[in-house]
PDB file of C-alpha atoms in Angstrom:
ATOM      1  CA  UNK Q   7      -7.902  19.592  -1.657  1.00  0.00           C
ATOM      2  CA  UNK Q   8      -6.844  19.565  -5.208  1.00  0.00           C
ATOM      3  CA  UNK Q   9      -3.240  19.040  -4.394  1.00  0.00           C
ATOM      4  CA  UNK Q  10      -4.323  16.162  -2.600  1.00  0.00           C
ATOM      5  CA  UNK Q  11      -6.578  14.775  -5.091  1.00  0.00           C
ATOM      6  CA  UNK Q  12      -3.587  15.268  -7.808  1.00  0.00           C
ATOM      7  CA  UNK Q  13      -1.013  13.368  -5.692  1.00  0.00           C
ATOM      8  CA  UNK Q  14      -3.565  10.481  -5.128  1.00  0.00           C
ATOM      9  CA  UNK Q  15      -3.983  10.564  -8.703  1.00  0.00           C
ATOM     10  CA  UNK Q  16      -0.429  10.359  -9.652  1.00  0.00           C
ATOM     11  CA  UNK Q  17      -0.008   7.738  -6.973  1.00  0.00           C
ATOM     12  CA  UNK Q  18      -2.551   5.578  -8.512  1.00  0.00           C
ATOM     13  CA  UNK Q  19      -1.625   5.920 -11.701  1.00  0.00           C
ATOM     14  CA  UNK Q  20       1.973   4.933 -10.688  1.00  0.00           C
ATOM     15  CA  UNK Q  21       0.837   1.872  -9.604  1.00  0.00           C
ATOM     16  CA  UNK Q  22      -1.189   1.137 -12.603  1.00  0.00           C
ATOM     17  CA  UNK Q  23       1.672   1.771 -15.001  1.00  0.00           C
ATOM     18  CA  UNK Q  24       4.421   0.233 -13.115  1.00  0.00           C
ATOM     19  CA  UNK Q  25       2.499  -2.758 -12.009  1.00  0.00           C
ATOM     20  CA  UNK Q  26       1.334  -3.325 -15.653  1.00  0.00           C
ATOM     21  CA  UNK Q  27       4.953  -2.905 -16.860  1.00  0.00           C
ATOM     22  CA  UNK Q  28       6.211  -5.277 -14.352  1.00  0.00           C
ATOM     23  CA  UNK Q  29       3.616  -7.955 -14.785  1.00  0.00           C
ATOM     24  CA  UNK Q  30       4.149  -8.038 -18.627  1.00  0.00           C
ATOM     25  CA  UNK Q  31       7.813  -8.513 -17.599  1.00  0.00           C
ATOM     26  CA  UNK Q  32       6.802 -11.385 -15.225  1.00  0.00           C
ATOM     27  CA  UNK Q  33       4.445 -12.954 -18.248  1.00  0.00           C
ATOM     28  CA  UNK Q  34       7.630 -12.008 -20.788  1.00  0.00           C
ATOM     29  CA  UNK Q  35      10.551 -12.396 -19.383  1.00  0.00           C
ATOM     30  CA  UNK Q  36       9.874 -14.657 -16.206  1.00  0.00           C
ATOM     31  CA  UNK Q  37       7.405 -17.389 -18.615  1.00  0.00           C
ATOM     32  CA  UNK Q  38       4.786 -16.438 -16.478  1.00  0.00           C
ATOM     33  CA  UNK Q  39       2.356 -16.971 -19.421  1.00  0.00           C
ATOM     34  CA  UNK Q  40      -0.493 -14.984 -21.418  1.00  0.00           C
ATOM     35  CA  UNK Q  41      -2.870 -14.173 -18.611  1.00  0.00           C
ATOM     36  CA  UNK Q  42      -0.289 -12.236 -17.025  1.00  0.00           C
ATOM     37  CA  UNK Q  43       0.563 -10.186 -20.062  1.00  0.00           C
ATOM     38  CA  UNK Q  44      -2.975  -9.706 -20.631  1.00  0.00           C
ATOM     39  CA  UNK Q  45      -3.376  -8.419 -16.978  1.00  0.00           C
ATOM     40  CA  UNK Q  46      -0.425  -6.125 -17.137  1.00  0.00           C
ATOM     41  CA  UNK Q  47      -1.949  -4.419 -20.263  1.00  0.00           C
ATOM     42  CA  UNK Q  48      -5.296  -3.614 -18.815  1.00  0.00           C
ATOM     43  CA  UNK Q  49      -2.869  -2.471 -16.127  1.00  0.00           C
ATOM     44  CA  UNK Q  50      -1.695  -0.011 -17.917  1.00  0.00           C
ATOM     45  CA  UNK Q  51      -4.444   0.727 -19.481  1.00  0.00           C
ATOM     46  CA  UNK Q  52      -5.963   1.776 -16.204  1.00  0.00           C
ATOM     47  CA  UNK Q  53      -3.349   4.102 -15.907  1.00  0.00           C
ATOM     48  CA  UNK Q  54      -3.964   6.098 -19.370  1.00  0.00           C
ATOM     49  CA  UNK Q  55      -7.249   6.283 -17.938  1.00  0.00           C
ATOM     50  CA  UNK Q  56      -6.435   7.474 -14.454  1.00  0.00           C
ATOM     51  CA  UNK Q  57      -4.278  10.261 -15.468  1.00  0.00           C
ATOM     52  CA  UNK Q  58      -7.120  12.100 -17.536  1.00  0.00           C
ATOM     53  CA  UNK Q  59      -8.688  12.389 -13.845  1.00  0.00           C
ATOM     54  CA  UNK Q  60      -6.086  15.023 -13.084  1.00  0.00           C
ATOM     55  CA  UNK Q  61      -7.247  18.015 -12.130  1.00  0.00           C
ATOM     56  CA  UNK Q  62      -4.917  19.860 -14.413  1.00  0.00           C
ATOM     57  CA  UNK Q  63      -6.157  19.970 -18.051  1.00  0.00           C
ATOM     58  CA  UNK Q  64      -2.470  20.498 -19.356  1.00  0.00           C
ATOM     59  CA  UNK Q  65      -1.749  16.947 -21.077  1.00  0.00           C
ATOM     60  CA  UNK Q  66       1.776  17.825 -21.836  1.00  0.00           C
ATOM     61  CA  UNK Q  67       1.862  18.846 -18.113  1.00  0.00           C
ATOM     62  CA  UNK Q  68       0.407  15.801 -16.701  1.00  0.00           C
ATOM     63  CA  UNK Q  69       2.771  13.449 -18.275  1.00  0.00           C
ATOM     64  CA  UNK Q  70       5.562  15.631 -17.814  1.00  0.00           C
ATOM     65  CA  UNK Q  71       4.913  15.570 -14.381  1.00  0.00           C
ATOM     66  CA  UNK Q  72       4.189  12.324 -14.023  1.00  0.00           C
ATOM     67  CA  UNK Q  73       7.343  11.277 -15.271  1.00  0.00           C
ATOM     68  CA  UNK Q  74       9.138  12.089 -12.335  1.00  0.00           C
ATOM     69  CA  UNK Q  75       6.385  10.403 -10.203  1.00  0.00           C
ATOM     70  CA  UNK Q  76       7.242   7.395 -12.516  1.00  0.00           C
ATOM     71  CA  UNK Q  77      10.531   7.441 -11.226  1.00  0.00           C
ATOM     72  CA  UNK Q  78      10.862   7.411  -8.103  1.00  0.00           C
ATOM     73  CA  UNK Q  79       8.005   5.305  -8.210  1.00  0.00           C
ATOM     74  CA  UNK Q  80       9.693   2.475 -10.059  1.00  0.00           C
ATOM     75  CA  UNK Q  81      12.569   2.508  -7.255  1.00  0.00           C
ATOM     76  CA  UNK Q  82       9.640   2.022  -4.514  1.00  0.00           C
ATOM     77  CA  UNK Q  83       8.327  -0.714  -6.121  1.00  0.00           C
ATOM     78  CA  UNK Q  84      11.831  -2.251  -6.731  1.00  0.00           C
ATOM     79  CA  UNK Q  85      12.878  -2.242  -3.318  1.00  0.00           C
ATOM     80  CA  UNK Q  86       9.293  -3.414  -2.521  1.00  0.00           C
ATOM     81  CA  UNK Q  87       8.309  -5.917  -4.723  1.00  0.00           C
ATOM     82  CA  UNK Q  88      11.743  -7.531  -6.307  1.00  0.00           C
ATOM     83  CA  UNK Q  89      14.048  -6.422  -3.256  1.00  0.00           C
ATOM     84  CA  UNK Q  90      16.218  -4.316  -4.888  1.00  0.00           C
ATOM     85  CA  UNK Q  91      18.168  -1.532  -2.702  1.00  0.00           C
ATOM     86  CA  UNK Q  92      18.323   1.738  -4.304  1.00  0.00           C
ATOM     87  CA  UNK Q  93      21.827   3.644  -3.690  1.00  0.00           C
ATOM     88  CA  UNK Q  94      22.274   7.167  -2.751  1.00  0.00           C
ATOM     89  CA  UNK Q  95      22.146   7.884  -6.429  1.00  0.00           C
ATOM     90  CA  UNK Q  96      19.151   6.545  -7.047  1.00  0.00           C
ATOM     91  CA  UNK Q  97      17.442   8.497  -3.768  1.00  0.00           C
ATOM     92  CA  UNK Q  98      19.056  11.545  -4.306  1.00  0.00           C
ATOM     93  CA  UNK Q  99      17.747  11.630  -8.518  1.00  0.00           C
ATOM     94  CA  UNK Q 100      14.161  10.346  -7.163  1.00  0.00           C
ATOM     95  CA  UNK Q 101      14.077  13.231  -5.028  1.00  0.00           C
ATOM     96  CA  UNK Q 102      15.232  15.704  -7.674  1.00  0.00           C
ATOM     97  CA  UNK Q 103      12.561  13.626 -10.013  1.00  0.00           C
ATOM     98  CA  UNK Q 104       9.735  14.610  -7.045  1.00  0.00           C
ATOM     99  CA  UNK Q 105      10.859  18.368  -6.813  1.00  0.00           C
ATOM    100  CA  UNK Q 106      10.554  18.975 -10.419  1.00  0.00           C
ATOM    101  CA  UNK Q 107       6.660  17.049 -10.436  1.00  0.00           C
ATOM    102  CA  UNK Q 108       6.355  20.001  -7.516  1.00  0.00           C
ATOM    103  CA  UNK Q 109       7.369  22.922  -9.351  1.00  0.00           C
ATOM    104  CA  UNK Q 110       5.685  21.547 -12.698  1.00  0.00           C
ATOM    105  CA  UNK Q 111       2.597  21.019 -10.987  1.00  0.00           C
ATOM    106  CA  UNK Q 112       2.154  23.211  -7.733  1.00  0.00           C
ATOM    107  CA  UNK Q 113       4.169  26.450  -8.791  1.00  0.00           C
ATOM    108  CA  UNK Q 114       1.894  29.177  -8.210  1.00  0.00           C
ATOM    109  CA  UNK Q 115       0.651  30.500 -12.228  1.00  0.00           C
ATOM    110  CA  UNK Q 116      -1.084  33.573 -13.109  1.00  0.00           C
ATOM    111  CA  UNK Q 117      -4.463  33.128 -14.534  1.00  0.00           C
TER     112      UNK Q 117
END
């Protein structure tokens, strides 16, 4: 159950950061205006907030981790949101981004 409740976690907090990044980009670079700025930020605010819920209390852990969630992450929500096709490229260094959140995070330790 804690693996579970981790990857939920890092899911969330993907779409918290990402979709606060990309709506300050839409309020920035798209002249979307101030309110979607202001949205993006509590955005990713959420997200610093979300990622103390790990179950994991290694911070340098958790973000390290994370950062591989964030990437292939980001690629999801490109081909989702702004239609943008990733390449083999792309897949194959998302999935090399996902095994290393697996062995950071779910690699059997010793006590």
């Amino acid at each position: 159950m804690t693996v579970v409740k981790s990857i939920l976690l890092f899911v969330l907090a993907a779409v918290a950061e990402i979709g606060g990044a990309w709506l300050i980009w839409q309020g920035v670079r798209e002249h979307r205006g101030l309110l979607w700025i202001g949205a993006g930020v509590i955005a990713l605010g959420l997200y610093g907030f979300v990622a103390t819920l790990q179950p994991d209390a290694a911070f340098g852990r958790i973000l390290a981790a994370y950062g591989g969630v964030f990437v292939a992450g980001s690629l999801a929500w490109g081909m989702v949101v702004d239609k943008v096709r990733p390449d083999r490229w792309d897949l194959i260094g998302a999935a090399i981004c996902l095994v290393g959140v697996a062995v950071i995070m779910y690699a059997p330790r010793s006590a």
